[in-house]
Amino acid sequence: MTDLDRDTRILRFLENVHPYDSLKREVLTRIAGVFLDRVAQPGEMIFSAGVPLEGLYLIEHGTVEITDESGAPVSILHGRNSFGERGLARDGIAVTNARATEETRLLLLPADEFHELNQSSKSFSRFFDRTRSPAKERRRDLATQRVADLMARNPITVAPGTGIQTAAGMMRDTRVSCLAVTEGDNQLLGIVTLRDMATKAVASGLSGDTPVSEIMTSNPASLSPSALGSDLLHVMLERKVGHVTVTEGDRVVGILTQTDLTRFQAISSASMVQEIADAYTADEMAKVTARLPRLLMQLVGAGNRHEVVTRLITDIADAVTRRLLALAEAELGAPPVPYLWLACGSQGRQEQTGVSDQDNCIILDDAVTDGDMPYFKKLAKFVSDGLDTCGYFYCPGDMMATADRWCQPVTTWRRYFEGWIAKPNPEAQMLASVMFDLRPIGGTHALFENLREETLAAARKNSIFVSHMIANSLKHTPPLGLFRGFATVRSGEHKNELDMKMNGVVPVVDLGRVYALQGGITDVNTRARLEAAEVLGTISHSGAHDLLDAYDLIAETRLKRQADEIKAGRKPDNFMPPSDLSDLERSHLRDAFVVVRTMQSAVGQGKGMLS
């Protein structure tokens, strides 16, 4: 390739990469000529922390893993992403490690050219501003950002009948890489991207009058404005998409692309999700999940709230489950009828910590026959065995899809719930408690939607069942002793320790489930249930705030204990000696337990119950 051809290639590439697309034409043309070409092979270190940087790197195509000085994953970068600017903004010394994970073509902008552009172009300097304080950096952590704060609002939209040539002109003129295809009041029908234009329109020789509806992606990946940045990363990495719509109901309110994320740093859970999505065996995934304790320790150490930590930890389990389902179908063939894999327990509530077994089940389409059941038996075993390999151990109570009882058609599941509600004996109470925390993971979600609504409505109307569920929720009590002390475990391996699960978070989880039942709340996450109960008036504002504060303290104390155990090289569990806490910490924890007991008492006395 001649220098002229090379410069033209780079120029055309830069024209579609921000912030270079904001530079004047003559500046961009000059810059294209000073970029250096590099090709990094899979596994090759591009640079290491502590070494001088040659300049700013820009990925033309390929993948680069960024890790911190200790080797902990920071982010995974793809085409059009830049890296190395943090070191250039300081003293020219790399502050992270960069390694190619596949053959990667890199463009290197020399350091002196970087600094010149940084001084002469406001758009360039704003884009690569890395001089924020640590406090601001934490607020900008992608994993904990709300999608509403990340998305581009007022997305460019087109009607489904718009011609592809007109749509392409709109994309060119507005400098966007995708358009939302909508009708009516911004009701989302699909999305059309530059890639669609190239691979579906141009490559197929379609007429410019062809409507965009013929090349759009229907039902594209979508999130709500309240989702976390981690949700966005995981959707992009697991589904291998570069554009995600943001919707409220069926209305599109924003669009997020990989370009929108270049200034935000992904935490290591995102790279773990991608590794899992790319894995072909449970053993490969097990190597990823083996890093979960370290992830938990890092997240807790960074000061993340407990609901963020447990959400990210649970996202890993969800990704493992979905990948195992995909591998199972690849081995067994397409399922004979639609099915839905659901998680219950802590995974269902998105509250997994460093200690988790597996609780799951399968709902089958009513068209299933006896001849179809061996397929789902094999699928369930494949996935449950894989989960066990990855550290999500078999449920001691056999609450798993491998049990015939928990792999049944919709009609049977409806009969289960009807029976538990009609005759709430101890087993029915226990099973209903578990099953009210169900959350779809993979498969046909529609199989569960009506069932959830029907079950909540029927349960709420049955006052006897509600009373039994309340009584069942009071079996786990906070560990309060006499004279402002704690009631610790009396014997065994954990004698004189607090059980921060069964006597700590579980009483609040049980209360949240009762409030959800009373208010018809479909959320399964405990904190979301408590917040929704306050909005509905199921509990008072003051009661909700006190209980949320108490839950936060208990849950975060439990997580901090697990992180400390991991840091000390021990396997984390749910037990903690009170002596490990300071006097002030013990006092606050006891006050939190008192709040929980007070709320249990109020529920037990029928305050706030719905008839």
XYZ file of C-alpha atoms in Angstrom:
611
model
C 0.000 0.000 0.000
C 1.386 3.446 -0.938
C 1.599 6.290 1.574
C -1.199 8.048 -0.337
C -3.507 5.026 -0.068
C -2.612 4.657 3.597
C -3.323 8.311 4.385
C -6.638 8.150 2.516
C -7.663 5.051 4.504
C -6.825 6.711 7.794
C -8.537 9.961 6.794
C -11.771 8.154 5.923
C -11.611 6.290 9.215
C -11.013 9.444 11.279
C -13.918 11.223 9.582
C -16.239 8.893 11.468
C -14.477 8.932 14.854
C -15.158 11.539 17.511
C -13.534 13.967 18.336
C -11.570 13.888 15.060
C -14.798 14.464 13.096
C -15.006 17.905 14.745
C -11.602 19.045 13.439
C -11.240 21.365 10.455
C -10.672 19.531 7.184
C -7.132 20.780 6.723
C -6.199 19.825 10.283
C -7.755 16.370 9.918
C -5.923 15.784 6.630
C -2.611 16.704 8.248
C -3.292 14.534 11.293
C -4.128 11.547 9.085
C -0.631 11.799 7.642
C 1.160 11.794 11.015
C -0.601 8.760 12.519
C 1.634 5.681 12.726
C 0.354 2.212 11.759
C 0.797 -0.682 14.205
C -0.491 -4.267 14.231
C -0.609 -6.087 17.578
C -0.901 -9.870 17.682
C -3.213 -11.757 20.097
C -1.793 -11.587 23.615
C 0.786 -8.935 22.723
C 1.390 -6.214 25.328
C 1.008 -2.801 23.716
C 2.369 -1.065 26.789
C 2.698 -1.655 30.527
C 2.031 0.617 33.490
C 5.069 2.689 34.410
C 6.667 2.873 30.947
C 6.865 6.027 28.792
C 4.058 6.375 26.251
C 4.796 7.080 22.597
C 1.454 8.738 22.054
C -2.304 8.227 21.891
C -3.573 4.895 20.578
C -6.704 4.544 18.453
C -8.121 1.128 17.565
C -8.942 0.778 13.876
C -10.168 -2.780 14.357
C -9.617 -5.499 16.940
C -9.901 -5.688 20.734
C -7.684 -4.378 23.535
C -7.946 -5.252 27.231
C -7.031 -2.491 29.686
C -5.960 -3.527 33.195
C -4.739 -1.549 36.187
C -1.276 -1.765 37.728
C -2.262 -4.866 39.722
C -3.597 -6.613 36.612
C -7.280 -6.141 37.500
C -9.481 -5.679 34.393
C -10.558 -2.099 33.778
C -12.244 -2.227 30.383
C -12.425 -3.920 26.992
C -11.981 -1.584 24.020
C -12.951 -2.120 20.404
C -12.745 -0.301 17.078
C -12.876 3.541 17.265
C -11.883 3.518 20.963
C -8.799 5.468 22.144
C -6.492 4.705 25.070
C -3.301 6.000 26.652
C -4.492 9.583 27.102
C -4.435 9.409 30.917
C -0.683 8.930 30.905
C -0.160 11.665 28.316
C -2.233 14.076 30.393
C 0.112 13.522 33.360
C 3.797 12.956 32.773
C 3.809 10.749 29.704
C 4.006 7.569 31.800
C 1.400 4.813 31.278
C -0.882 4.349 34.290
C -2.491 1.138 32.987
C -1.575 -1.962 30.976
C -2.866 -2.540 27.434
C -2.933 -5.970 25.761
C -4.381 -7.060 22.419
C -6.798 -9.983 22.791
C -6.982 -10.599 19.032
C -5.109 -9.333 15.989
C -5.558 -5.582 16.313
C -4.695 -2.723 13.955
C -3.727 0.401 15.890
C -3.172 3.993 14.868
C -0.670 5.890 17.025
C -0.843 9.676 17.289
C 2.612 10.863 18.497
C 2.630 12.524 21.923
C 3.669 15.954 20.624
C 0.801 15.921 18.104
C -1.598 14.905 20.869
C -0.530 17.834 23.056
C -0.750 20.270 20.137
C -4.309 19.192 19.351
C -5.188 19.292 23.036
C -4.176 22.963 23.121
C -5.606 24.059 19.761
C -8.959 22.221 19.704
C -11.548 22.682 22.470
C -13.597 19.678 21.325
C -10.463 17.507 21.352
C -9.363 18.674 24.817
C -12.864 18.258 26.277
C -13.064 14.717 24.935
C -9.749 13.652 26.427
C -10.079 15.538 29.712
C -8.815 13.158 32.377
C -8.007 15.730 35.069
C -11.091 15.058 37.193
C -10.737 14.583 40.919
C -11.177 11.105 42.447
C -14.585 12.105 43.829
C -15.789 13.173 40.387
C -14.315 10.022 38.858
C -16.407 7.945 41.217
C -19.554 9.804 40.227
C -18.690 9.137 36.587
C -18.114 5.392 37.113
C -19.993 3.827 34.214
C -21.140 0.795 36.205
C -23.084 2.930 38.676
C -24.320 5.610 36.281
C -27.988 5.628 35.379
C -28.722 5.103 31.709
C -30.779 8.311 31.857
C -27.542 10.190 32.560
C -25.621 8.479 29.761
C -28.021 8.456 26.853
C -28.309 10.881 23.972
C -31.746 12.405 24.348
C -34.132 13.354 21.534
C -32.823 10.617 19.222
C -33.110 11.104 15.467
C -36.112 9.099 14.286
C -37.636 8.139 10.940
C -40.940 6.648 9.880
C -40.877 3.012 8.671
C -41.710 4.117 5.119
C -38.746 6.478 4.822
C -36.485 5.577 1.895
C -33.017 4.252 2.751
C -31.343 6.984 0.690
C -33.173 9.691 2.636
C -32.338 7.953 5.911
C -28.663 7.698 4.937
C -28.634 11.407 4.183
C -30.092 12.137 7.607
C -27.378 10.040 9.257
C -24.707 11.874 7.297
C -26.092 15.338 8.017
C -26.676 14.735 11.728
C -23.459 12.738 12.201
C -25.164 9.768 13.858
C -24.521 6.066 13.362
C -28.112 4.925 13.815
C -31.720 6.006 13.541
C -34.717 4.872 15.563
C -37.609 3.735 13.386
C -40.829 4.870 15.033
C -44.495 5.535 14.438
C -47.128 7.510 16.284
C -45.906 9.033 19.541
C -42.314 7.797 19.183
C -43.388 4.152 19.480
C -40.299 2.084 18.725
C -40.478 -0.334 15.809
C -36.797 -0.925 15.184
C -33.380 0.576 14.591
C -31.291 1.055 11.447
C -27.515 1.475 11.655
C -24.645 2.317 9.333
C -23.856 -1.378 9.272
C -27.404 -2.134 8.088
C -26.963 0.428 5.331
C -23.735 -1.231 4.199
C -24.534 -4.936 4.578
C -28.270 -4.967 3.821
C -28.795 -2.043 1.477
C -25.635 -1.276 -0.485
C -24.318 -4.858 -0.605
C -27.708 -6.094 -1.844
C -28.095 -3.309 -4.387
C -31.413 -2.119 -2.973
C -33.108 0.889 -4.518
C -32.796 4.180 -2.653
C -36.596 4.222 -2.358
C -36.624 0.964 -0.391
C -38.256 1.696 2.999
C -35.989 1.462 6.047
C -38.436 -1.038 7.560
C -36.983 -3.648 5.177
C -33.449 -3.346 6.544
C -34.090 -2.293 10.173
C -33.546 -4.538 13.175
C -36.932 -5.118 14.783
C -37.249 -5.331 18.573
C -33.691 -4.072 19.153
C -31.821 -4.337 22.440
C -33.447 -1.910 24.844
C -33.126 -0.664 28.425
C -35.109 1.670 30.664
C -33.712 5.056 31.766
C -33.411 3.716 35.323
C -31.069 0.865 34.301
C -27.428 1.019 35.339
C -24.447 1.582 33.089
C -23.405 -1.975 33.928
C -26.662 -3.223 32.372
C -25.762 -1.345 29.199
C -22.264 -2.804 29.034
C -23.496 -6.306 29.678
C -26.189 -6.075 26.991
C -23.664 -4.751 24.449
C -21.021 -7.332 25.267
C -23.264 -10.360 25.674
C -25.463 -9.663 22.631
C -22.570 -8.227 20.612
C -24.403 -5.051 19.629
C -23.112 -1.499 19.420
C -26.430 0.351 19.729
C -29.007 0.112 22.516
C -32.310 2.002 22.568
C -33.659 3.519 25.777
C -37.412 3.170 26.170
C -40.183 4.108 28.554
C -42.922 1.630 27.853
C -42.912 1.318 24.059
C -41.678 4.901 23.485
C -38.048 5.506 22.551
C -36.510 8.309 24.620
C -32.834 7.862 23.821
C -30.124 5.813 22.148
C -26.758 4.702 23.481
C -23.810 3.647 21.323
C -20.275 2.485 22.000
C -19.084 5.960 21.065
C -21.141 7.384 23.939
C -19.144 5.224 26.327
C -15.594 6.040 25.300
C -15.138 8.533 28.133
C -16.534 6.226 30.755
C -14.542 3.475 32.354
C -16.106 0.041 32.588
C -15.463 -1.991 35.704
C -14.222 -5.527 35.491
C -17.668 -7.184 35.547
C -18.137 -6.038 31.948
C -15.039 -7.825 30.706
C -16.089 -10.931 32.652
C -19.475 -10.919 30.931
C -17.771 -10.676 27.542
C -15.419 -13.553 28.347
C -18.396 -15.652 29.389
C -20.302 -14.750 26.216
C -17.283 -15.885 24.180
C -16.718 -19.143 26.120
C -17.466 -22.576 24.634
C -17.284 -24.767 27.738
C -18.242 -24.591 31.393
C -14.564 -25.007 32.288
C -13.732 -21.836 30.349
C -16.463 -19.975 32.208
C -15.264 -21.368 35.533
C -11.943 -19.598 34.988
C -13.899 -16.346 34.758
C -16.175 -16.951 37.752
C -13.099 -17.846 39.813
C -12.440 -14.082 39.779
C -15.776 -13.300 41.452
C -14.309 -13.034 44.979
C -11.767 -10.526 43.707
C -14.499 -8.587 41.920
C -16.553 -8.441 45.120
C -13.538 -7.249 47.084
C -12.802 -4.525 44.522
C -16.399 -3.329 44.343
C -16.768 -3.145 48.109
C -13.380 -1.497 48.437
C -14.390 1.156 45.907
C -17.274 2.180 48.167
C -20.111 0.909 45.949
C -23.503 0.492 47.579
C -24.560 -3.055 48.403
C -27.342 -3.166 45.805
C -24.847 -2.216 43.090
C -22.332 -4.850 44.222
C -24.889 -7.655 44.385
C -26.411 -6.587 41.054
C -23.049 -6.818 39.297
C -22.243 -10.144 40.963
C -25.642 -11.495 39.884
C -25.112 -10.264 36.324
C -22.219 -12.709 36.061
C -24.469 -15.617 37.095
C -27.093 -14.499 34.576
C -24.502 -14.375 31.796
C -23.203 -17.845 32.708
C -26.742 -19.245 32.696
C -27.615 -17.734 29.317
C -24.369 -18.919 27.769
C -24.943 -22.444 29.086
C -28.459 -22.395 27.653
C -27.053 -21.382 24.267
C -24.407 -24.121 24.409
C -27.025 -26.674 25.450
C -29.210 -25.789 22.471
C -26.189 -25.956 20.167
C -25.507 -29.495 21.374
C -29.091 -30.761 21.681
C -30.671 -28.889 18.790
C -33.534 -26.406 18.825
C -36.048 -26.900 21.667
C -39.215 -28.776 20.579
C -41.453 -26.146 22.250
C -40.820 -22.691 23.765
C -39.421 -22.696 27.304
C -38.283 -20.216 29.946
C -35.418 -20.666 32.411
C -35.980 -18.758 35.647
C -33.859 -18.100 38.713
C -35.215 -17.818 42.226
C -33.531 -17.174 45.562
C -30.768 -14.576 45.681
C -30.126 -14.779 41.920
C -33.799 -14.148 41.249
C -33.703 -11.087 43.522
C -30.361 -9.938 42.004
C -28.808 -10.093 45.470
C -26.006 -12.623 45.103
C -22.870 -12.164 47.170
C -19.676 -14.187 47.454
C -21.621 -17.238 48.690
C -24.284 -18.642 46.332
C -25.806 -21.956 45.343
C -28.221 -22.331 42.433
C -32.013 -22.121 42.597
C -33.791 -22.396 39.264
C -36.682 -23.902 37.331
C -38.135 -24.204 33.842
C -41.581 -23.220 32.568
C -42.609 -25.039 29.382
C -45.160 -24.160 26.752
C -48.406 -26.100 27.224
C -47.866 -27.693 23.826
C -45.104 -29.856 25.335
C -45.575 -33.637 25.068
C -44.164 -36.547 27.028
C -41.884 -37.189 24.071
C -40.406 -33.697 24.446
C -39.479 -34.075 28.107
C -36.173 -35.964 27.607
C -34.862 -32.929 25.699
C -35.565 -30.586 28.616
C -34.223 -33.130 31.089
C -30.915 -33.090 29.200
C -30.963 -29.295 28.867
C -31.563 -28.835 32.592
C -28.750 -31.224 33.493
C -26.369 -29.538 31.036
C -27.025 -26.095 32.523
C -27.127 -27.132 36.197
C -23.932 -29.169 35.838
C -22.311 -26.183 34.138
C -23.427 -23.840 36.905
C -21.972 -26.222 39.471
C -18.678 -26.276 37.566
C -18.689 -22.464 37.700
C -19.104 -22.433 41.483
C -22.884 -22.123 41.740
C -23.322 -25.321 43.682
C -26.289 -27.663 43.514
C -29.170 -26.581 45.742
C -29.271 -28.761 48.910
C -33.086 -28.681 48.738
C -33.093 -29.756 45.059
C -34.808 -26.535 44.028
C -33.449 -26.911 40.528
C -34.695 -27.397 36.985
C -33.206 -30.904 37.016
C -36.007 -32.017 39.357
C -39.083 -33.189 37.446
C -41.272 -31.126 39.771
C -39.600 -27.877 38.703
C -39.619 -28.477 34.953
C -43.275 -28.307 34.006
C -45.698 -26.644 31.541
C -47.488 -23.373 32.320
C -50.723 -25.164 33.276
C -48.928 -27.213 35.918
C -47.185 -24.134 37.319
C -50.531 -22.347 37.507
C -51.918 -25.324 39.425
C -48.920 -25.225 41.789
C -49.531 -21.595 42.724
C -53.288 -22.081 43.022
C -52.720 -25.013 45.385
C -50.201 -23.166 47.557
C -52.546 -20.197 47.866
C -55.638 -22.304 48.574
C -53.944 -24.519 51.210
C -51.065 -22.593 52.781
C -49.477 -25.400 54.812
C -45.826 -25.059 55.903
C -44.471 -26.576 52.685
C -46.726 -24.353 50.571
C -45.535 -21.274 52.478
C -41.916 -22.222 51.932
C -42.374 -22.932 48.242
C -44.446 -19.822 47.653
C -41.750 -17.735 49.367
C -39.150 -19.119 46.997
C -41.289 -18.887 43.879
C -42.421 -15.313 44.514
C -38.785 -14.360 43.826
C -38.736 -15.850 40.313
C -37.004 -13.847 37.573
C -36.735 -14.875 33.894
C -33.165 -15.468 32.676
C -33.360 -17.024 29.223
C -36.022 -18.253 26.845
C -39.567 -17.083 26.062
C -40.419 -14.487 28.721
C -44.085 -14.359 27.709
C -44.601 -17.768 29.366
C -44.290 -16.106 32.768
C -45.849 -12.655 32.385
C -49.525 -13.569 32.808
C -48.716 -16.215 35.399
C -46.968 -13.661 37.628
C -49.860 -11.197 37.458
C -52.514 -13.871 38.025
C -50.663 -15.328 40.999
C -50.120 -11.979 42.723
C -53.772 -11.016 42.241
C -55.044 -14.335 43.606
C -52.624 -14.356 46.550
C -53.444 -10.779 47.493
C -57.173 -11.533 47.660
C -56.720 -14.551 49.935
C -56.452 -13.096 53.439
C -55.711 -16.505 54.980
C -52.780 -17.049 52.650
C -51.484 -13.524 53.331
C -51.703 -14.166 57.074
C -49.756 -17.399 56.725
C -47.110 -15.681 54.609
C -46.772 -12.977 57.252
C -46.369 -15.614 59.966
C -43.783 -17.401 57.839
C -41.848 -14.151 57.362
C -41.504 -13.723 61.132
C -39.653 -17.016 61.636
C -36.318 -15.333 60.975
C -35.646 -12.734 63.625
C -32.844 -10.199 64.128
C -30.101 -11.394 66.534
C -31.025 -9.217 69.495
C -30.123 -10.321 73.019
C -30.618 -8.869 76.474
C -28.949 -5.728 77.807
C -28.240 -4.273 74.361
C -26.212 -7.313 73.345
C -26.415 -9.624 70.352
C -27.878 -13.126 70.193
C -25.061 -15.081 68.574
C -24.912 -18.670 67.307
C -24.894 -20.905 70.392
C -22.878 -23.890 69.208
C -20.937 -25.427 66.376
C -18.306 -24.032 64.049
C -19.714 -20.510 64.233
C -20.375 -20.338 67.970
C -20.518 -16.763 69.324
C -20.820 -15.309 65.800
C -23.671 -13.427 64.126
C -25.430 -15.062 61.183
C -25.600 -12.025 58.901
C -27.687 -13.897 56.358
C -30.434 -15.767 58.207
C -30.707 -13.266 61.063
C -29.476 -10.228 59.163
C -30.674 -9.742 55.580
C -33.262 -12.548 55.394
C -35.720 -10.913 57.845
C -35.737 -7.820 55.594
C -36.027 -9.955 52.443
C -39.065 -11.666 54.006
C -40.631 -8.314 54.879
C -40.062 -7.072 51.339
C -41.811 -10.142 49.958
C -44.822 -9.560 52.233
C -45.056 -5.908 51.200
C -44.887 -6.997 47.554
C -47.703 -9.466 48.153
C -49.858 -6.888 49.913
C -49.298 -4.227 47.271
C -49.261 -6.423 44.160
C -45.662 -5.332 43.499
C -43.998 -7.234 40.664
C -40.415 -6.257 41.608
C -38.400 -9.113 43.100
C -35.386 -7.149 44.330
C -35.744 -6.425 48.046
C -34.756 -2.773 47.962
C -36.988 -2.150 44.944
C -39.866 -3.819 46.790
C -39.391 -1.590 49.849
C -39.221 1.548 47.705
C -42.361 0.537 45.773
C -44.198 -0.252 49.022
C -43.499 3.283 50.230
C -44.862 4.781 47.005
C -48.023 2.642 47.258
C -48.503 3.514 50.921
C -48.212 -0.103 52.053
C -45.759 1.206 54.634
C -45.378 4.754 55.919
C -42.710 7.103 54.639
C -40.918 7.125 57.975
C -41.167 3.366 58.326
C -39.855 2.826 54.804
C -36.910 5.181 55.315
C -35.982 3.575 58.625
C -36.220 0.074 57.172
C -34.235 0.996 54.054
C -31.496 2.570 56.180
C -31.433 -0.492 58.445
C -31.294 -2.870 55.472
C -28.499 -0.882 53.838
C -26.390 -1.000 57.013
C -26.964 -4.731 57.581
C -26.325 -5.678 53.941
C -23.218 -3.520 53.644
C -21.819 -4.855 56.928
C -22.278 -8.382 55.586
C -20.560 -7.548 52.293
C -17.687 -5.764 54.004
C -17.139 -8.825 56.186
C -17.031 -11.053 53.082
C -14.607 -8.677 51.365
C -12.361 -8.713 54.457
C -12.378 -12.524 54.450
C -11.366 -12.589 50.777
C -8.647 -10.031 51.397
C -7.303 -12.239 54.184
C -7.168 -15.229 51.844
C -10.124 -17.009 53.419
C -13.324 -18.291 51.826
C -16.146 -15.820 52.524
C -19.204 -16.866 54.498
C -22.134 -15.179 56.245
C -20.873 -15.241 59.825
C -19.205 -12.469 61.800
C -17.931 -12.177 65.378
C -19.359 -9.014 66.999
C -15.878 -8.398 68.399
C -14.727 -7.535 64.867
C -16.830 -4.368 65.060
C -16.024 -1.165 66.888
C -18.294 -0.009 69.703
C -19.867 2.546 67.365
C -20.408 -0.046 64.633
C -21.988 -2.467 67.104
C -24.300 0.270 68.338
C -25.433 1.209 64.832
C -25.893 -2.430 63.817
C -27.971 -3.135 66.896
C -30.141 -0.090 66.143
C -30.664 -1.452 62.625
C -31.759 -4.816 64.016
C -34.190 -3.023 66.364
C -35.781 -1.270 63.367
C -36.246 -4.603 61.585
C -37.802 -6.195 64.676
C -40.110 -3.202 65.082
C -41.280 -3.512 61.474
C -41.795 -7.247 61.935
C -43.941 -6.504 64.955
C -46.020 -4.000 63.003
C -46.596 -6.499 60.196
C -47.431 -9.244 62.705
C -50.070 -7.027 64.288
C -51.689 -6.413 60.921
C -50.778 -2.751 60.573
C -50.893 -1.702 56.952
C -52.421 -5.008 55.772
C -54.707 -4.926 52.783
C -57.990 -6.741 52.909
